[in-house]
Amino acid sequence: MVKAVVGANWGDEGKGKITDMLAQDADVVVRFQGGANAGHTIKNKYGKFALHTLPSGVFSENTVNVIGSGVALNVPRLFEEIKDITSKGVPMPKIMISDRCQVVMPYHILFDQYEEERLAGAAFGSTKSGIAPFYSDKFAKIGFQVNELFDDELIKGKLDRVLVQKNVLLEHLYHKPLISEEEIIKTLAEYRDMVAPYVADTSSFLEQALRDGKTVLMEGQLGTLKDADHGIYPMVTSSNTIAAYSAVSAGIPPYEIGQIITVCKAYSSAVGGGAFVSEIFGDEADELRNRGGDGGEYGATTGRPRRVGWFDCVASKYGCRIQGTTDVAFTVLDVLGYLDEIPVCVAYEIDGKETTDFPVTRLLEKAKPVLKTLPGWKSDIRGITKYEDLPENCRKYIEFAEEQIGYPITMISNGPAREDIIMRKSPLKK
Ligand code: GDP
């Protein structure tokens, strides 16, 4: 059985926590896209961790953690992360890296920085982790697969060709120091030695795991609205964040995915630029930002303050639909307990017309939120374990959100810890 945990929104929905929770019963957890540019925050018995590349199954001793072919693998960052968790008492996790996964090259990170500098005001708000240059090279077919690190001749030949092109850009476009082939060869040899014990044909491994009836959990980064195809292009990430892509990255048939748990946050938050229709500003935003998440809405990787806003039914409905949601995990609901009234964005007004369909970016930029205000519940809901025990207005908020998005909310997260979860029977669940 394959389950996917993905985001409905702009990321930071609390996927890490839901994955960590589900990873306890999973035999395998697969990270399927993105790189060290975003992070999950997980709080469990070992402490609080920000995972960037490691799959969230690393805290469960029996779980195999697979890094799929779709991931942008930053080798030194991966090993820093392993060191970080093991130094805090987590047993050395079982890790497998797809032999087809590609490596983030040191120059990808440089090009990311140089390009953001060059674009200045028109920049994409990149985290400068090399992700966009990495995926550009991957699809221009000048990337380096992990298995290639084991072939010196191949590496040399490929670098001879690739570096000519890179160095032209460095010299004439960016006016920066050129790349030395010798140094890159040395770095790649170090990477090879680091990854050697973990490299495997993970697609075959997963095929066998599924034949043996194992439970496999696919773990996504960011959310639908940052998907390179279906998100708010171009303010998106450079890979596909949707559950469908997990089959590609894992190398398994798409029909194996039986459950798609879409994590949807009870209010909105986003990092980086781009249209954000229900965004709020000023004191109202500061209060939500500071009370949000677990200790404030600040990026797990960058520490950047996140933009915040009210729950957006239009974006969340779309976000859930594109993921192919079977279950919604509605998260960070406890944070809203301070509000007398809670505005919710129920539609967009674009050129004088109201719509509940999420538009393409060109039109999204013109959208104004149509808000409806729901009564708050004015209490702390942390610690509640049964749906019936939630305050009536809180249940009404959940039921309103469910009706608007049209997908069953079967899990409600009311705190950052693994145990802070309420299971619910939804009338929409088939
Ligand atoms: P991810 O990228 O989707 O995993 O999200 P992040 O980990 O970046 O952001 C989620 C933040 O919210 C983290 O700090 C979590 O510890 C925290 N969090 C997750 N679920 C809840 C919840 O239900 N309530 C509260 N208050 N915080 C939560």
XYZ file of C-alpha atoms and ligand atoms in Angstrom:
458
model
C 0.000 0.000 0.000
C 1.378 3.398 -0.961
C 0.296 6.551 0.821
C 1.413 10.036 -0.094
C 1.615 13.023 2.232
C 1.607 16.257 0.300
C 0.717 19.929 0.764
C -2.410 21.739 -0.455
C -0.988 25.226 -0.134
C 2.332 27.061 -0.413
C 4.257 24.670 1.856
C 4.820 24.737 5.623
C 1.442 23.127 6.151
C 2.842 20.753 8.757
C 3.570 17.836 6.420
C 6.625 16.876 8.482
C 4.530 16.221 11.531
C 1.886 14.211 9.657
C 4.581 12.194 7.885
C 6.429 11.614 11.143
C 3.182 10.366 12.659
C 2.403 8.041 9.736
C 6.044 6.953 9.411
C 5.661 5.039 12.655
C 3.629 2.455 10.752
C 5.464 2.730 7.440
C 8.089 0.256 6.294
C 9.510 2.710 3.783
C 9.408 6.516 3.496
C 10.333 8.102 0.156
C 11.360 11.731 -0.325
C 10.345 12.390 -3.894
C 11.279 15.905 -4.995
C 13.026 19.144 -4.134
C 16.273 19.614 -2.328
C 17.654 21.223 0.776
C 15.769 24.412 -0.068
C 12.798 23.756 2.172
C 12.412 21.960 5.417
C 10.041 20.028 7.584
C 9.921 20.730 11.258
C 9.387 17.679 13.394
C 8.949 17.516 17.117
C 9.177 14.121 18.788
C 10.730 12.317 21.747
C 14.258 13.104 20.526
C 13.674 16.853 20.256
C 12.856 19.353 17.550
C 14.386 18.860 14.105
C 14.403 20.672 10.796
C 14.788 18.051 8.076
C 15.725 19.283 4.617
C 16.679 16.211 2.625
C 16.253 13.279 4.976
C 12.896 11.543 4.745
C 10.801 11.873 7.898
C 11.013 8.150 8.578
C 14.487 8.590 10.056
C 13.088 8.635 13.575
C 11.503 5.202 13.278
C 14.177 2.545 13.639
C 12.629 -0.031 11.330
C 11.797 2.323 8.516
C 13.863 2.420 5.328
C 14.305 5.980 4.080
C 14.561 6.348 0.329
C 15.765 9.409 -1.509
C 14.016 9.171 -4.871
C 15.378 10.004 -8.315
C 13.436 13.297 -8.384
C 15.322 14.799 -5.452
C 18.068 17.406 -5.865
C 20.686 15.722 -3.712
C 23.002 18.059 -1.863
C 25.490 15.488 -0.589
C 27.274 17.519 2.143
C 23.952 18.828 3.452
C 22.568 15.303 3.655
C 25.511 14.203 5.751
C 25.305 17.256 7.999
C 21.711 16.327 8.628
C 22.553 12.731 9.459
C 25.218 13.979 11.860
C 22.811 16.415 13.444
C 20.127 13.850 14.206
C 22.501 11.111 15.375
C 24.312 13.583 17.662
C 20.959 14.217 19.330
C 20.433 10.557 20.143
C 18.512 9.337 17.091
C 19.808 5.885 16.070
C 21.585 5.852 12.672
C 18.706 5.602 10.194
C 18.439 3.171 7.285
C 18.959 5.240 4.139
C 18.854 4.368 0.442
C 19.693 6.819 -2.325
C 18.336 6.156 -5.809
C 21.187 5.434 -8.204
C 19.355 7.699 -10.678
C 19.107 10.625 -8.278
C 21.152 13.630 -9.404
C 23.688 15.583 -7.426
C 23.560 19.309 -6.709
C 26.911 20.520 -8.013
C 28.841 23.249 -6.175
C 28.374 25.487 -9.238
C 24.576 25.108 -9.077
C 24.643 26.915 -5.773
C 26.931 29.626 -7.173
C 24.798 30.123 -10.277
C 21.698 30.428 -8.105
C 23.337 33.228 -6.127
C 24.774 34.976 -9.173
C 21.479 34.866 -11.027
C 19.553 36.309 -8.077
C 22.164 39.081 -7.880
C 21.865 39.753 -11.597
C 18.057 39.873 -11.489
C 18.124 42.038 -8.350
C 14.607 43.484 -7.930
C 13.091 41.002 -10.374
C 14.503 37.975 -8.547
C 12.406 34.921 -7.679
C 13.194 34.949 -3.976
C 15.235 31.794 -4.342
C 16.692 30.173 -1.241
C 19.953 30.035 -3.237
C 20.354 26.314 -2.663
C 21.073 25.704 -6.339
C 17.695 24.136 -7.016
C 16.703 26.014 -10.194
C 20.139 25.597 -11.876
C 20.108 21.952 -10.776
C 16.777 21.152 -12.417
C 17.689 23.238 -15.500
C 20.793 21.093 -15.984
C 18.884 17.890 -15.278
C 16.458 18.569 -18.106
C 19.182 19.991 -20.356
C 20.746 16.547 -19.820
C 23.970 17.846 -18.366
C 23.291 16.731 -14.800
C 25.195 14.081 -12.865
C 23.406 10.976 -11.648
C 24.695 9.435 -8.444
C 25.713 6.210 -10.252
C 27.942 8.236 -12.577
C 30.124 9.274 -9.646
C 31.566 5.756 -9.786
C 32.939 6.179 -13.311
C 35.974 8.484 -13.393
C 36.286 8.484 -17.148
C 32.658 9.360 -17.676
C 32.871 12.190 -15.137
C 35.959 13.654 -16.788
C 34.459 13.540 -20.283
C 31.192 15.087 -19.173
C 32.864 17.818 -17.144
C 35.080 18.740 -20.097
C 31.927 19.561 -22.053
C 29.796 21.066 -19.290
C 32.410 23.377 -17.831
C 33.092 25.068 -21.153
C 29.519 26.294 -21.123
C 29.484 27.185 -17.420
C 32.736 29.103 -17.663
C 31.505 31.201 -20.580
C 28.590 32.329 -18.426
C 30.820 32.939 -15.418
C 33.246 35.031 -17.425
C 30.946 37.012 -19.658
C 27.589 37.183 -17.894
C 28.403 37.117 -14.195
C 32.054 38.299 -14.222
C 32.963 35.770 -11.558
C 35.892 33.377 -11.025
C 35.935 30.353 -13.336
C 35.379 26.770 -12.197
C 38.393 24.522 -11.960
C 37.741 21.046 -13.351
C 40.293 19.531 -11.039
C 38.511 20.872 -7.997
C 35.137 19.595 -9.156
C 36.629 16.156 -9.810
C 38.007 16.127 -6.287
C 34.678 17.195 -4.812
C 32.780 14.565 -6.773
C 35.184 11.875 -5.558
C 34.421 12.967 -1.994
C 30.696 12.829 -2.722
C 31.117 9.340 -4.211
C 32.806 8.031 -1.064
C 30.143 9.576 1.135
C 27.161 8.147 -0.733
C 28.693 4.771 -1.688
C 27.132 2.723 1.150
C 23.646 4.037 0.391
C 23.312 4.005 -3.394
C 20.831 1.428 -4.689
C 18.319 0.596 -7.373
C 15.479 1.949 -5.244
C 12.824 1.334 -7.878
C 13.494 -2.427 -7.749
C 13.658 -2.273 -3.973
C 10.249 -0.577 -3.871
C 8.767 -3.037 -6.343
C 9.783 -5.877 -4.035
C 8.576 -4.007 -0.953
C 5.150 -3.630 -2.550
C 5.055 -7.312 -3.560
C 5.811 -8.145 0.074
C 2.834 -6.060 1.188
C 4.886 -3.338 2.831
C 3.557 0.138 3.574
C 5.307 2.885 1.645
C 4.899 6.541 2.454
C 5.695 9.203 -0.144
C 6.802 12.475 1.316
C 6.490 15.735 -0.588
C 7.987 19.106 0.021
C 6.186 22.438 -0.361
C 2.613 22.296 -1.709
C 0.440 22.367 -4.829
C 0.768 26.112 -5.294
C 4.551 25.758 -5.627
C 4.309 22.976 -8.217
C 6.259 23.823 -11.359
C 3.281 22.981 -13.622
C 0.179 23.598 -11.524
C 1.380 26.260 -9.113
C 1.753 30.026 -9.289
C 4.347 29.903 -12.065
C 6.964 31.403 -12.154
C 6.981 31.894 -8.382
C 7.137 28.146 -7.940
C 9.772 25.623 -7.096
C 11.618 23.914 -9.940
C 10.095 20.474 -9.432
C 6.662 18.881 -9.132
C 5.264 18.890 -5.630
C 2.205 16.825 -6.428
C 1.503 13.239 -5.415
C 1.468 12.074 -9.036
C 5.152 12.897 -9.284
C 5.968 10.622 -6.354
C 5.347 7.628 -8.621
C 7.812 9.057 -11.145
C 10.518 9.667 -8.567
C 10.049 6.335 -6.829
C 9.859 4.432 -10.114
C 6.606 2.666 -9.238
C 3.291 2.481 -11.105
C 0.985 5.444 -10.360
C -1.932 3.095 -9.608
C -0.075 1.820 -6.541
C -0.830 5.064 -4.707
C -3.924 4.236 -2.677
C -4.167 7.107 -0.261
C -3.290 10.766 -0.781
C -3.259 12.711 2.440
C -3.206 16.372 1.621
C -2.060 18.596 4.428
C -4.001 21.817 4.484
C -3.297 24.579 6.941
C -6.181 26.217 8.850
C -4.864 29.648 7.808
C -2.445 30.644 5.048
C 1.303 31.184 5.054
C 3.795 31.509 2.229
C 7.492 32.108 1.799
C 8.891 34.073 -1.120
C 7.111 36.217 -3.671
C 4.037 35.656 -5.781
C 0.332 36.381 -5.673
C -1.208 35.618 -2.292
C -4.839 36.666 -2.393
C -5.833 36.271 1.266
C -2.633 37.841 2.600
C -2.916 40.185 5.580
C -0.552 42.922 6.702
C 0.360 45.129 9.646
C -0.453 44.316 13.271
C -3.069 41.742 12.332
C -0.429 39.841 10.327
C 2.263 40.242 12.983
C -0.002 38.717 15.585
C -0.874 35.696 13.431
C 2.786 35.310 12.379
C 4.048 35.366 15.932
C 1.394 32.997 17.229
C 1.583 30.752 14.157
C 3.162 27.338 13.712
C 5.265 26.314 16.649
C 7.023 29.449 17.831
C 6.111 31.725 14.933
C 5.924 31.574 11.165
C 9.585 31.762 10.188
C 11.153 29.564 7.487
C 12.604 26.243 8.706
C 15.541 26.552 6.298
C 16.000 30.286 5.887
C 14.545 31.829 9.068
C 12.735 34.267 6.765
C 9.444 35.627 8.155
C 6.590 33.943 6.324
C 3.797 35.939 4.743
C 0.498 35.100 6.412
C -3.192 35.352 5.587
C -6.629 33.906 6.213
C -7.668 30.436 5.108
C -8.149 30.467 1.352
C -10.942 28.109 0.295
C -10.330 28.745 -3.427
C -6.614 27.938 -3.308
C -7.128 25.011 -0.914
C -9.919 23.454 -2.995
C -7.645 23.638 -6.045
C -4.654 22.469 -4.014
C -6.563 19.391 -2.838
C -7.970 18.631 -6.286
C -4.624 18.713 -8.077
C -3.130 16.409 -5.455
C -5.915 13.852 -5.938
C -6.814 14.029 -2.263
C -8.409 11.096 -0.482
C -7.975 12.609 2.999
C -7.319 16.115 4.239
C -5.209 16.692 7.347
C -6.282 20.114 8.610
C -3.401 21.538 10.589
C -2.287 24.273 12.988
C -5.899 24.907 13.958
C -4.950 25.568 17.594
C -3.247 28.801 16.548
C -6.573 30.453 15.662
C -7.916 30.155 19.222
C -7.118 33.803 20.025
C -9.453 35.340 17.463
C -12.969 36.687 18.212
C -13.897 36.323 14.595
C -12.072 34.508 11.806
C -12.242 35.778 8.232
C -12.068 33.126 5.515
C -11.538 33.762 1.813
C -14.462 32.051 0.049
C -14.088 33.401 -3.493
C -11.932 35.640 -5.675
C -13.133 38.699 -7.471
C -11.364 39.061 -10.816
C -12.300 41.896 -13.170
C -15.566 42.404 -11.312
C -16.550 38.707 -11.462
C -16.619 36.290 -8.564
C -15.147 32.841 -8.922
C -14.241 29.883 -6.744
C -11.963 28.420 -9.413
C -8.268 29.026 -8.917
C -7.005 30.885 -11.979
C -3.712 31.016 -13.890
C -1.108 33.387 -12.447
C -1.811 36.227 -14.889
C -5.389 36.464 -13.549
C -4.514 35.493 -10.002
C -2.505 38.678 -9.735
C -5.710 40.680 -10.220
C -7.769 38.647 -7.744
C -9.243 40.273 -4.644
C -10.424 38.141 -1.747
C -14.129 37.768 -0.989
C -14.195 37.226 2.743
C -16.738 35.631 5.026
C -16.356 35.946 8.769
C -16.889 32.988 11.071
C -17.147 33.224 14.864
C -14.005 32.248 16.765
C -13.929 29.749 19.650
C -11.699 31.784 21.948
C -10.036 28.890 23.699
C -7.007 26.653 23.630
C -7.833 23.396 21.851
C -4.469 21.749 22.404
C -4.752 18.478 24.285
C -8.231 17.677 22.968
C -8.271 14.200 21.445
C -11.886 13.694 20.368
C -13.681 15.622 17.662
C -16.847 15.967 19.771
C -14.820 17.649 22.508
C -13.786 20.544 20.273
C -15.709 23.788 20.884
C -18.771 24.091 18.677
C -17.447 27.083 16.729
C -14.219 25.226 16.073
C -16.126 22.270 14.637
C -18.175 24.698 12.558
C -14.967 26.223 11.189
C -13.678 22.782 10.187
C -17.002 21.774 8.655
C -17.216 25.051 6.752
C -13.699 24.580 5.365
C -14.529 20.996 4.397
C -17.695 22.002 2.588
C -15.855 24.723 0.687
C -12.913 22.593 -0.397
C -15.030 19.515 -1.074
C -12.588 16.913 0.276
C -12.932 14.958 3.541
C -11.109 16.365 6.559
C -10.303 13.168 8.427
C -7.440 14.437 10.581
C -7.153 17.613 12.605
C -3.834 18.694 14.000
C -4.093 20.766 17.165
C -0.456 21.071 18.185
C 3.041 20.395 16.855
C 3.595 17.041 18.583
C 2.926 13.627 17.093
C 0.110 12.996 19.570
C -1.677 16.276 18.820
C -4.037 14.757 16.306
C -7.780 14.239 16.206
C -9.178 11.583 13.880
C -12.570 12.389 12.474
C -15.266 10.604 10.479
C -16.092 12.820 7.553
C -19.436 12.775 5.745
C -17.464 13.218 2.503
C -15.308 10.126 3.030
C -16.348 7.322 0.716
P 6.110 21.348 6.453
O 7.143 21.872 5.543
O 4.781 21.210 5.776
O 6.507 20.122 7.175
O 5.856 22.468 7.535
P 6.890 23.102 8.574
O 7.435 22.040 9.390
O 7.831 24.020 7.928
O 5.907 24.054 9.355
C 5.007 23.605 10.185
C 5.266 24.236 11.531
O 4.121 24.120 12.272
C 6.337 23.521 12.338
O 6.963 24.420 13.210
C 5.554 22.489 13.115
O 6.168 22.073 14.319
C 4.315 23.249 13.384
N 3.084 22.488 13.455
C 2.689 21.411 12.716
N 1.428 21.085 13.031
C 1.031 21.963 13.979
C -0.190 22.168 14.686
O -1.181 21.471 14.501
N -0.223 23.201 15.569
C 0.838 24.024 15.793
N 0.718 25.011 16.650
N 1.999 23.875 15.121
C 2.075 22.863 14.250
